[in-house]
């Protein structure tokens, strides 16, 4: 159920069934007074359930997990992340009915336990918590809007405290998988063997396909042209593809699994080397073309990243101006010293740096001027609103002007129609990428495409 519809709902009377616990009981860390520790949640379930039963109410567990919280830590650093958690804790405490308790279960996970007379009261409370979390919040001068996924479960006789909490946790996981920013009640099919188990089974399968592809050559790079407004080829983006036993898996699925199981470093090194070799071959074949290679956060967290990059340039014997690395905007703002150092050093090698997926994170215009980037790529989610969405168009136009002022090359991804192409060109973008020009293709096909494109001009 979506959380959005709060304004249409009026608050029912919430009944107080448990005396308010005095503030300060066992709290630690950045959460404000009143938020308790994880270990206390289990201990208090039985106590609260007994009180609820005496009052003819039900004990409800609300398992909350802030959506995309990792991006806050990645972008603004952990100290700011802690401040955000403290603000959210205060907001949650403020809307809990008297007698309810709130526990911090993990970095951005909370459990609220409240004795409530009906499920509709519980849903009302879930919506209220969602609205509280959504209220804008200023972090280092940037206004951010967070959302939350909530799993709800009503206490059933005979459940242990950990079974009770685990069911709310699983329901939260389902809410998250349905896109987040919503709440879900625990259901029978969320028990072991439900969607959570399905997901982990799929991850295990993808992991084994990845190992298999690495061993038997199922990995490949496909290249998608980025076409300049003047018709020249600005660059080609190298996109990884993986198949095992003839079955393809999309990078959207296998990259996160590779990050989880620690394979991303290997995959990243492989794509750096392959991309550099392709750039060298294109150069030798008289079609000098820049190859843009995607880099993930896990790679940049490694101190070995720069030697992998230099190794690839050296082995392929390609000058650095023919390589560009694509990093998401949140990575540029990452506070980790290793990441910052890697980003600086990449530029010192002479390799280009593109801000990828621009517009999807918490873009901070103030810091844009300090980034060592050479290119800005508007995310396809932006471009696909064009030409109809005039607000998006206004943003694309003014961001393009600003980026030009800062000396960046500006690219749109996800251009699928000639109308989108026209709007991008009118907005002054330097280059476009998308199915309208060509889909990602193997190197053999790319050279043929480049040749025919060259002759068409
Ligand atoms: P990305 O860097 O934003 O790459 C662009 C994605 O958009 C690609 O999806 C591409 O096939 C797709 N695309 C291109 N033109 C269009 C269009 O006109 N319409 C639509 N709807 N889609 C278009 P793909 O290949 O599935 O890759 C998904 C993501 O996986 C990439 O997003 C990138 O974040 C990641 N990825 C791909 N290769 C690598 C890699 O070698 N290393 C790392 N770390 N990440 C990679
Ligand atoms: Ca990219
Ligand atoms: Ca992108």
mmCIF file of N, CA and C and ligand atoms in Angstrom, residues 326 356-357 379 413, ligand 3:
data_model
loop_
_atom_site.group_PDB
_atom_site.id
_atom_site.type_symbol
_atom_site.label_atom_id
_atom_site.label_comp_id
_atom_site.label_asym_id
_atom_site.label_seq_id
_atom_site.Cartn_x
_atom_site.Cartn_y
_atom_site.Cartn_z
ATOM 1 N N UNK A 326 33.255 6.490 -16.281
ATOM 2 C CA UNK A 326 31.946 7.007 -15.873
ATOM 3 C C UNK A 326 31.697 6.648 -14.410
ATOM 4 N N UNK A 356 28.034 10.261 -14.269
ATOM 5 C CA UNK A 356 27.015 9.399 -14.884
ATOM 6 C C UNK A 356 25.687 9.556 -14.151
ATOM 7 N N UNK A 357 24.603 9.236 -14.833
ATOM 8 C CA UNK A 357 23.264 9.212 -14.214
ATOM 9 C C UNK A 357 22.942 10.524 -13.514
ATOM 10 N N UNK A 379 20.770 11.561 -16.852
ATOM 11 C CA UNK A 379 20.214 10.214 -16.762
ATOM 12 C C UNK A 379 19.043 10.053 -17.730
ATOM 13 N N UNK A 413 21.585 10.673 -22.114
ATOM 14 C CA UNK A 413 21.450 9.236 -22.405
ATOM 15 C C UNK A 413 19.983 8.888 -22.566
HETATM 16 CA CA1 LIG B 3 24.047 6.314 -17.085
#
